[in-house]
mmCIF file of C-alpha atoms and ligand atoms in Angstrom:
data_model
loop_
_atom_site.group_PDB
_atom_site.id
_atom_site.type_symbol
_atom_site.label_atom_id
_atom_site.label_comp_id
_atom_site.label_asym_id
_atom_site.label_seq_id
_atom_site.Cartn_x
_atom_site.Cartn_y
_atom_site.Cartn_z
ATOM 1 C CA MET A 1 -79.770 -181.582 116.423
ATOM 2 C CA PHE A 2 -77.633 -180.927 113.332
ATOM 3 C CA LEU A 3 -78.646 -177.402 112.050
ATOM 4 C CA LYS A 4 -75.982 -177.471 109.391
ATOM 5 C CA GLU A 5 -74.443 -180.596 107.630
ATOM 6 C CA ARG A 6 -71.119 -180.938 106.386
ATOM 7 C CA TYR A 7 -70.226 -181.324 102.751
ATOM 8 C CA GLU A 8 -67.029 -181.693 100.645
ATOM 9 C CA SER A 9 -65.981 -177.925 99.945
ATOM 10 C CA GLU A 10 -66.000 -176.854 96.317
ATOM 11 C CA GLU A 11 -62.296 -176.825 96.763
ATOM 12 C CA LEU A 12 -61.885 -180.396 97.604
ATOM 13 C CA LYS A 13 -64.231 -181.178 95.023
ATOM 14 C CA VAL A 14 -62.220 -179.178 92.285
ATOM 15 C CA LEU A 15 -58.960 -180.729 93.410
ATOM 16 C CA LYS A 16 -60.446 -184.296 93.424
ATOM 17 C CA ALA A 17 -61.551 -183.722 89.839
ATOM 18 C CA LEU A 18 -58.306 -182.226 88.829
ATOM 19 C CA ASN A 19 -56.358 -185.108 90.474
ATOM 20 C CA THR A 20 -57.494 -187.737 88.005
ATOM 21 C CA ARG A 21 -57.283 -185.405 84.980
ATOM 22 C CA MET A 22 -53.927 -183.768 85.443
ATOM 23 C CA ASP A 23 -50.718 -184.424 87.321
ATOM 24 C CA LEU A 24 -50.849 -182.157 90.376
ATOM 25 C CA GLN A 25 -47.541 -180.768 91.531
ATOM 26 C CA GLU A 26 -46.342 -182.693 94.671
ATOM 27 C CA LYS A 27 -47.206 -179.835 96.977
ATOM 28 C CA GLU A 28 -50.640 -179.289 95.457
ATOM 29 C CA LYS A 29 -51.182 -183.160 95.635
ATOM 30 C CA GLN A 30 -50.167 -183.107 99.438
ATOM 31 C CA TYR A 31 -52.591 -180.105 100.081
ATOM 32 C CA TYR A 32 -55.392 -182.070 98.209
ATOM 33 C CA LEU A 33 -54.664 -185.174 100.452
ATOM 34 C CA ASN A 34 -54.564 -183.188 103.418
ATOM 35 C CA LEU A 35 -57.826 -181.562 102.780
ATOM 36 C CA GLN A 36 -59.383 -184.906 101.962
ATOM 37 C CA LYS A 37 -58.035 -186.409 105.138
ATOM 38 C CA GLY A 38 -59.297 -183.430 107.232
ATOM 39 C CA PHE A 39 -62.636 -183.803 105.604
ATOM 40 C CA GLU A 40 -62.764 -187.444 106.442
ATOM 41 C CA GLY A 41 -61.715 -186.785 110.094
ATOM 42 C CA GLU A 42 -64.559 -184.192 110.530
ATOM 43 C CA VAL A 43 -67.031 -186.864 109.122
ATOM 44 C CA MET A 44 -65.737 -189.286 111.760
ATOM 45 C CA PHE A 45 -66.363 -186.771 114.562
ATOM 46 C CA ASP A 46 -69.829 -186.099 113.136
ATOM 47 C CA GLY A 47 -70.351 -189.764 114.023
ATOM 48 C CA TYR A 48 -69.589 -189.021 117.511
ATOM 49 C CA LEU A 49 -71.795 -185.737 117.647
ATOM 50 C CA LYS A 50 -74.901 -187.873 116.417
ATOM 51 C CA GLN A 51 -74.625 -189.747 119.617
ATOM 52 C CA ILE A 52 -75.602 -186.345 121.509
ATOM 53 C CA VAL A 53 -79.026 -186.728 123.033
ATOM 54 C CA ILE A 54 -79.313 -183.546 125.148
ATOM 55 C CA ARG A 55 -80.909 -180.522 123.749
ATOM 56 C CA SER A 56 -78.495 -178.810 121.520
ATOM 57 C CA LEU A 57 -77.722 -177.097 118.193
ATOM 58 C CA ILE A 58 -75.008 -178.648 116.187
ATOM 59 C CA LEU A 59 -73.452 -176.489 113.430
ATOM 60 C CA ASN A 60 -70.850 -177.821 111.235
ATOM 61 C CA ASP A 61 -68.201 -176.471 108.953
ATOM 62 C CA LEU A 62 -68.580 -172.866 109.432
ATOM 63 C CA LEU A 63 -66.622 -169.899 107.938
ATOM 64 C CA PHE A 64 -66.695 -166.226 109.249
ATOM 65 C CA GLU A 65 -65.091 -162.967 108.972
ATOM 66 C CA GLN A 66 -64.397 -161.052 112.026
ATOM 67 C CA ASN A 67 -62.297 -157.797 111.963
ATOM 68 C CA HIS A 68 -61.042 -158.581 108.620
ATOM 69 C CA SER A 69 -59.929 -162.087 109.783
ATOM 70 C CA HIS A 70 -61.410 -165.294 108.403
ATOM 71 C CA PHE A 71 -62.021 -168.162 110.504
ATOM 72 C CA GLN A 72 -63.040 -171.612 110.176
ATOM 73 C CA ILE A 73 -65.074 -173.782 112.612
ATOM 74 C CA ASP A 74 -65.187 -177.345 112.131
ATOM 75 C CA SER A 75 -67.968 -178.176 114.617
ATOM 76 C CA LEU A 76 -69.933 -175.965 117.158
ATOM 77 C CA MET A 77 -72.395 -177.337 119.530
ATOM 78 C CA VAL A 78 -74.536 -175.003 121.600
ATOM 79 C CA SER A 79 -76.226 -176.318 124.608
ATOM 80 C CA GLN A 80 -78.059 -174.548 127.332
ATOM 81 C CA ARG A 81 -75.174 -173.110 129.292
ATOM 82 C CA LEU A 82 -72.150 -173.501 126.798
ATOM 83 C CA SER A 83 -70.960 -173.251 123.261
ATOM 84 C CA TYR A 84 -68.391 -176.080 122.437
ATOM 85 C CA LEU A 85 -66.130 -175.298 119.800
ATOM 86 C CA PHE A 86 -64.455 -178.181 118.180
ATOM 87 C CA GLU A 87 -61.264 -178.153 116.128
ATOM 88 C CA VAL A 88 -60.884 -181.621 114.626
ATOM 89 C CA LYS A 89 -57.718 -183.115 113.583
ATOM 90 C CA ASN A 90 -57.369 -186.450 111.690
ATOM 91 C CA PHE A 91 -53.686 -186.915 112.480
ATOM 92 C CA GLU A 92 -52.256 -190.268 112.305
ATOM 93 C CA GLY A 93 -48.961 -191.666 114.004
ATOM 94 C CA GLU A 94 -46.929 -190.134 116.920
ATOM 95 C CA TYR A 95 -46.612 -186.744 118.100
ATOM 96 C CA TYR A 96 -45.654 -184.579 120.997
ATOM 97 C CA PHE A 97 -46.015 -180.972 122.357
ATOM 98 C CA GLU A 98 -42.876 -179.116 123.367
ATOM 99 C CA GLY A 99 -43.680 -175.871 124.797
ATOM 100 C CA ASP A 100 -45.610 -173.945 122.299
ATOM 101 C CA THR A 101 -44.523 -176.119 119.511
ATOM 102 C CA PHE A 102 -46.160 -179.298 118.204
ATOM 103 C CA LYS A 103 -44.029 -181.890 116.597
ATOM 104 C CA THR A 104 -43.907 -185.319 114.965
ATOM 105 C CA ILE A 105 -41.974 -188.173 116.754
ATOM 106 C CA ASN A 106 -39.197 -187.519 114.271
ATOM 107 C CA GLY A 107 -38.999 -183.979 115.449
ATOM 108 C CA ASN A 108 -40.577 -182.221 112.551
ATOM 109 C CA GLU A 109 -42.690 -179.093 113.543
ATOM 110 C CA VAL A 110 -46.063 -179.032 112.649
ATOM 111 C CA LYS A 111 -48.446 -175.997 112.894
ATOM 112 C CA ASN A 112 -49.678 -176.274 116.582
ATOM 113 C CA PRO A 113 -53.239 -176.661 116.579
ATOM 114 C CA LEU A 114 -53.626 -175.445 119.992
ATOM 115 C CA LEU A 115 -52.608 -172.073 118.822
ATOM 116 C CA GLN A 116 -55.161 -172.139 115.923
ATOM 117 C CA LEU A 117 -57.861 -173.042 118.427
ATOM 118 C CA ASP A 118 -56.851 -170.145 120.564
ATOM 119 C CA ARG A 119 -57.216 -167.776 117.581
ATOM 120 C CA ASN A 120 -60.449 -169.157 116.566
ATOM 121 C CA VAL A 121 -62.067 -168.995 120.128
ATOM 122 C CA SER A 122 -60.773 -165.278 120.397
ATOM 123 C CA LEU A 123 -62.508 -164.424 117.091
ATOM 124 C CA LEU A 124 -65.565 -166.494 117.800
ATOM 125 C CA ARG A 125 -65.915 -164.618 121.183
ATOM 126 C CA GLN A 126 -65.575 -161.187 119.520
ATOM 127 C CA PHE A 127 -68.265 -162.358 116.978
ATOM 128 C CA PHE A 128 -70.763 -163.398 120.067
ATOM 129 C CA ASN A 129 -70.010 -159.994 121.637
ATOM 130 C CA SER A 130 -70.921 -158.371 118.364
ATOM 131 C CA ILE A 131 -74.180 -159.832 118.479
ATOM 132 C CA GLY A 132 -74.921 -159.705 122.091
ATOM 133 C CA ILE A 133 -74.821 -163.307 122.994
ATOM 134 C CA LYS A 134 -73.387 -164.362 126.352
ATOM 135 C CA ILE A 135 -73.017 -167.874 126.210
ATOM 136 C CA PRO A 136 -69.540 -168.636 127.273
ATOM 137 C CA ILE A 137 -67.335 -170.714 124.812
ATOM 138 C CA GLU A 138 -65.614 -173.952 125.690
ATOM 139 C CA PRO A 139 -62.894 -174.785 123.067
ATOM 140 C CA TYR A 140 -61.763 -178.405 122.570
ATOM 141 C CA LEU A 141 -59.079 -179.853 120.161
ATOM 142 C CA VAL A 142 -60.163 -183.267 119.082
ATOM 143 C CA PHE A 143 -57.714 -185.893 117.760
ATOM 144 C CA VAL A 144 -60.216 -188.245 115.860
ATOM 145 C CA ASN A 145 -57.942 -190.914 114.351
ATOM 146 C CA PRO A 146 -57.553 -194.011 116.364
ATOM 147 C CA ASP A 147 -53.982 -194.322 115.035
ATOM 148 C CA PHE A 148 -53.072 -191.225 116.697
ATOM 149 C CA THR A 149 -50.664 -191.159 119.605
ATOM 150 C CA LEU A 150 -49.846 -188.204 121.691
ATOM 151 C CA TYR A 151 -46.768 -188.330 124.151
ATOM 152 C CA GLN A 152 -46.247 -185.928 126.775
ATOM 153 C CA ALA A 153 -49.714 -184.838 126.424
ATOM 154 C CA PRO A 154 -50.112 -181.531 128.430
ATOM 155 C CA LEU A 155 -52.693 -182.023 131.225
ATOM 156 C CA ASN A 156 -55.034 -180.052 129.198
ATOM 157 C CA ARG A 157 -58.638 -180.652 129.455
ATOM 158 C CA ARG A 158 -59.192 -179.014 126.169
ATOM 159 C CA ILE A 159 -57.491 -181.881 124.302
ATOM 160 C CA ILE A 160 -59.548 -184.806 123.534
ATOM 161 C CA LEU A 161 -57.816 -187.992 122.287
ATOM 162 C CA PRO A 162 -59.349 -190.690 120.505
ATOM 163 C CA THR A 163 -59.362 -192.968 123.339
ATOM 164 C CA ASN A 164 -61.247 -190.211 125.379
ATOM 165 C CA LEU A 165 -63.948 -189.523 122.760
ATOM 166 C CA ASN A 166 -66.771 -191.894 123.933
ATOM 167 C CA ARG A 167 -66.374 -190.841 127.512
ATOM 168 C CA PHE A 168 -66.550 -187.335 126.462
ATOM 169 C CA ILE A 169 -69.621 -187.615 124.676
ATOM 170 C CA HIS A 170 -71.074 -189.633 127.500
ATOM 171 C CA GLN A 171 -70.214 -186.538 129.734
ATOM 172 C CA LEU A 172 -71.802 -184.212 127.445
ATOM 173 C CA ASN A 173 -74.950 -186.397 127.499
ATOM 174 C CA ASN A 174 -75.145 -186.365 131.240
ATOM 175 C CA GLN A 175 -75.825 -182.554 131.304
ATOM 176 C CA GLN A 176 -79.140 -181.023 131.732
ATOM 177 C CA SER A 177 -79.890 -178.659 128.744
ATOM 178 C CA THR A 178 -82.997 -176.756 127.563
ATOM 179 C CA LEU A 179 -82.877 -174.388 124.774
ATOM 180 C CA ASN A 180 -84.608 -170.865 124.504
ATOM 181 C CA HIS A 181 -84.850 -168.214 122.041
ATOM 182 C CA GLN A 182 -81.389 -166.813 122.776
ATOM 183 C CA HIS A 183 -79.996 -170.150 121.457
ATOM 184 C CA GLY A 184 -82.199 -170.022 118.397
ATOM 185 C CA ARG A 185 -81.133 -166.483 117.688
ATOM 186 C CA LEU A 186 -77.561 -167.269 117.966
ATOM 187 C CA SER A 187 -77.881 -170.282 115.487
ATOM 188 C CA GLU A 188 -79.810 -168.011 112.788
ATOM 189 C CA LYS A 189 -77.062 -165.303 113.200
ATOM 190 C CA LEU A 190 -74.247 -167.949 112.727
ATOM 191 C CA ILE A 191 -75.850 -169.318 109.596
ATOM 192 C CA ALA A 192 -76.489 -165.974 108.226
ATOM 193 C CA SER A 193 -73.038 -164.874 108.751
ATOM 194 C CA HIS A 194 -71.331 -168.066 107.255
ATOM 195 C CA ILE A 195 -69.459 -167.277 104.157
ATOM 196 C CA THR A 196 -69.626 -169.830 101.457
ATOM 197 C CA LYS A 197 -66.581 -168.689 99.167
ATOM 198 C CA SER A 198 -63.476 -169.712 101.184
ATOM 199 C CA PRO A 199 -60.601 -167.182 100.762
ATOM 200 C CA PHE A 200 -58.262 -169.983 101.667
ATOM 201 C CA SER A 201 -58.849 -171.735 98.284
ATOM 202 C CA LYS A 202 -55.661 -173.050 96.780
ATOM 203 C CA VAL A 203 -56.567 -174.508 93.411
ATOM 204 C CA PRO A 204 -53.986 -174.633 90.894
ATOM 205 C CA HIS A 205 -54.709 -173.186 87.299
ATOM 206 C CA TYR A 206 -55.986 -175.645 84.953
ATOM 207 C CA ASP A 207 -56.685 -175.381 81.179
ATOM 208 C CA TYR A 208 -59.298 -177.597 79.398
ATOM 209 C CA SER A 209 -56.746 -178.657 76.503
ATOM 210 C CA GLN A 210 -54.375 -179.880 79.126
ATOM 211 C CA LEU A 211 -56.726 -181.936 81.228
ATOM 212 C CA ARG A 212 -57.072 -185.775 80.451
ATOM 213 C CA LYS A 213 -60.327 -186.632 78.833
ATOM 214 C CA GLY A 214 -62.108 -189.815 79.620
ATOM 215 C CA VAL A 215 -64.121 -191.811 82.130
ATOM 216 C CA PHE A 216 -62.172 -192.732 85.284
ATOM 217 C CA CYS A 217 -62.137 -195.734 87.826
ATOM 218 C CA GLN A 218 -63.127 -194.234 91.176
ATOM 219 C CA ALA A 219 -61.046 -196.736 93.050
ATOM 220 C CA CYS A 220 -57.686 -196.432 91.386
ATOM 221 C CA GLY A 221 -58.075 -193.192 89.126
ATOM 222 C CA SER A 222 -57.151 -195.280 85.827
ATOM 223 C CA GLY A 223 -58.921 -194.356 82.547
ATOM 224 C CA ILE A 224 -61.639 -196.868 81.379
ATOM 225 C CA ALA A 225 -60.534 -198.057 77.896
ATOM 226 C CA GLU A 226 -63.577 -200.007 76.693
ATOM 227 C CA TYR A 227 -67.318 -199.169 76.409
ATOM 228 C CA HIS A 228 -70.075 -201.471 77.527
ATOM 229 C CA SER A 229 -73.324 -200.163 77.899
ATOM 230 C CA LEU A 230 -74.067 -201.417 81.445
ATOM 231 C CA ILE A 231 -70.759 -202.098 83.206
ATOM 232 C CA LEU A 232 -67.224 -200.679 82.393
ATOM 233 C CA THR A 233 -64.407 -202.597 83.751
ATOM 234 C CA CYS A 234 -61.185 -200.753 85.017
ATOM 235 C CA PRO A 235 -58.266 -202.124 83.055
ATOM 236 C CA LYS A 236 -55.942 -201.522 85.979
ATOM 237 C CA CYS A 237 -57.761 -202.892 89.198
ATOM 238 C CA GLU A 238 -60.341 -204.593 87.310
ATOM 239 C CA LYS A 239 -63.193 -203.182 89.394
ATOM 240 C CA PRO A 240 -66.500 -203.136 87.657
ATOM 241 C CA VAL A 241 -67.883 -199.569 87.200
ATOM 242 C CA ASN A 242 -71.580 -198.938 86.533
ATOM 243 C CA THR A 243 -71.643 -197.122 83.115
ATOM 244 C CA LYS A 244 -74.597 -194.706 84.076
ATOM 245 C CA SER A 245 -73.022 -193.604 87.370
ATOM 246 C CA ALA A 246 -69.321 -193.241 85.753
ATOM 247 C CA LEU A 247 -71.006 -190.991 83.027
ATOM 248 C CA VAL A 248 -73.078 -188.881 85.691
ATOM 249 C CA ARG A 249 -69.803 -188.453 87.809
ATOM 250 C CA SER A 250 -67.910 -187.334 84.826
ATOM 251 C CA ILE A 251 -70.575 -184.795 84.114
ATOM 252 C CA GLU A 252 -70.581 -183.813 87.459
ATOM 253 C CA GLU A 253 -66.826 -183.363 87.511
ATOM 254 C CA TYR A 254 -67.307 -181.020 84.378
ATOM 255 C CA GLN A 255 -69.700 -178.977 86.186
ATOM 256 C CA ILE A 256 -67.405 -178.514 89.258
ATOM 257 C CA LEU A 257 -64.498 -177.455 86.946
ATOM 258 C CA TYR A 258 -66.434 -175.471 84.545
ATOM 259 C CA PRO A 259 -69.470 -174.023 86.589
ATOM 260 C CA SER A 260 -70.324 -171.530 84.038
ATOM 261 C CA GLU A 261 -70.105 -173.528 80.931
ATOM 262 C CA LYS A 262 -73.243 -174.769 79.162
ATOM 263 C CA LEU A 263 -73.623 -178.583 79.172
ATOM 264 C CA SER A 264 -74.132 -180.181 75.891
ATOM 265 C CA THR A 265 -74.009 -183.693 74.342
ATOM 266 C CA ASN A 266 -71.146 -182.770 72.238
ATOM 267 C CA THR A 267 -69.138 -181.072 75.318
ATOM 268 C CA ILE A 268 -69.546 -184.268 77.459
ATOM 269 C CA TYR A 269 -68.769 -186.614 74.717
ATOM 270 C CA ASP A 270 -65.358 -184.715 74.229
ATOM 271 C CA TRP A 271 -64.852 -184.618 78.049
ATOM 272 C CA SER A 272 -65.545 -188.247 78.481
ATOM 273 C CA GLY A 273 -62.890 -189.071 75.859
ATOM 274 C CA GLU A 274 -65.395 -190.124 73.153
ATOM 275 C CA LEU A 275 -66.043 -193.351 75.115
ATOM 276 C CA ILE A 276 -69.683 -193.163 75.600
ATOM 277 C CA PRO A 277 -72.153 -193.028 72.694
ATOM 278 C CA LYS A 278 -73.814 -189.577 72.231
ATOM 279 C CA ARG A 279 -76.977 -191.151 72.410
ATOM 280 C CA THR A 280 -76.555 -192.380 76.119
ATOM 281 C CA ILE A 281 -75.149 -189.000 77.084
ATOM 282 C CA ARG A 282 -77.974 -186.985 75.711
ATOM 283 C CA GLN A 283 -80.312 -189.336 77.404
ATOM 284 C CA THR A 284 -78.565 -189.037 80.734
ATOM 285 C CA LEU A 285 -78.450 -185.185 80.580
ATOM 286 C CA LYS A 286 -82.067 -185.189 79.858
ATOM 287 C CA GLU A 287 -83.053 -187.473 82.723
ATOM 288 C CA ASN A 288 -80.953 -185.481 85.122
ATOM 289 C CA LEU A 289 -82.257 -182.203 84.020
ATOM 290 C CA ILE A 290 -85.664 -183.453 84.807
ATOM 291 C CA VAL A 291 -84.762 -185.162 88.231
ATOM 292 C CA SER A 292 -82.820 -182.038 89.477
ATOM 293 C CA GLY A 293 -85.257 -179.499 88.322
ATOM 294 C CA TYR A 294 -83.436 -176.896 90.147
ATOM 295 C CA GLY A 295 -81.243 -175.855 87.332
ATOM 296 C CA GLN A 296 -78.455 -177.668 88.602
ATOM 297 C CA TRP A 297 -77.914 -179.117 85.162
ATOM 298 C CA SER A 298 -79.547 -176.209 83.701
ATOM 299 C CA TYR A 299 -78.482 -176.387 79.971
ATOM 300 C CA TYR A 300 -78.111 -178.963 77.394
ATOM 301 C CA GLU A 301 -78.759 -179.011 73.571
HETATM 302 ZN ZN1 ZN B 401 -59.489 -198.951 88.910
#
């Protein structure tokens, strides 16, 4: 049972919105693409976890602080006897371990994910101790991308390769598991201790006047040049874009980048590069205000 779902982080949403509206520096762009790729890998792994049929609690994307150290957990699955801690990597290409280092086939050293896993398991164990939970933790490093190859894989049962994934899930499903109040208490504590604001966030500085205004094609990122009331067409890849959803996306991007600013017809008109008529914007803001009702789009005038 999934107790906590996974969503794109605020940081990823901000970077995605910025990527279409400004030229990110090479390093920032790489960071953004890595975040995006990591997220996609985690979603891929969720697909496997959804096949778990034994009684268990699955919590995704947790962030904790323990002894002044922050640590992030991609997925945690709690069954009767064990807590499975999963560190998910969406690496593509050929890699190998050499002693304590992890390298690409060209010899470039990459941060060793096993060390990251060790650190996380130690911090999680301390967290469990601090709340008096005695369920042992079993850590796993999961390589989820089918195009990942690991040479000289250490005979380490903690590493799950893409070709082992189905078997691994099958093994989990073969266990007996019933849950009691201790498991319930653990998951409540975990959710309550989860931090929403990531201290790792690396969002570059951005300034409204420097951001590109307009409505952008989701497929290729090009600006839409011509207005049509129902379907816009991307001038570059010629993909059709539903006008309404393009406008809604544009409004959402504004909200992600400027969460404390008031939404108004004029603001969005400017933000969308004066492409969409104010009448349509006003109507869309109104409709969504009513639909959301939770103050997500709280202000418009
Ligand atoms: Zn396009």
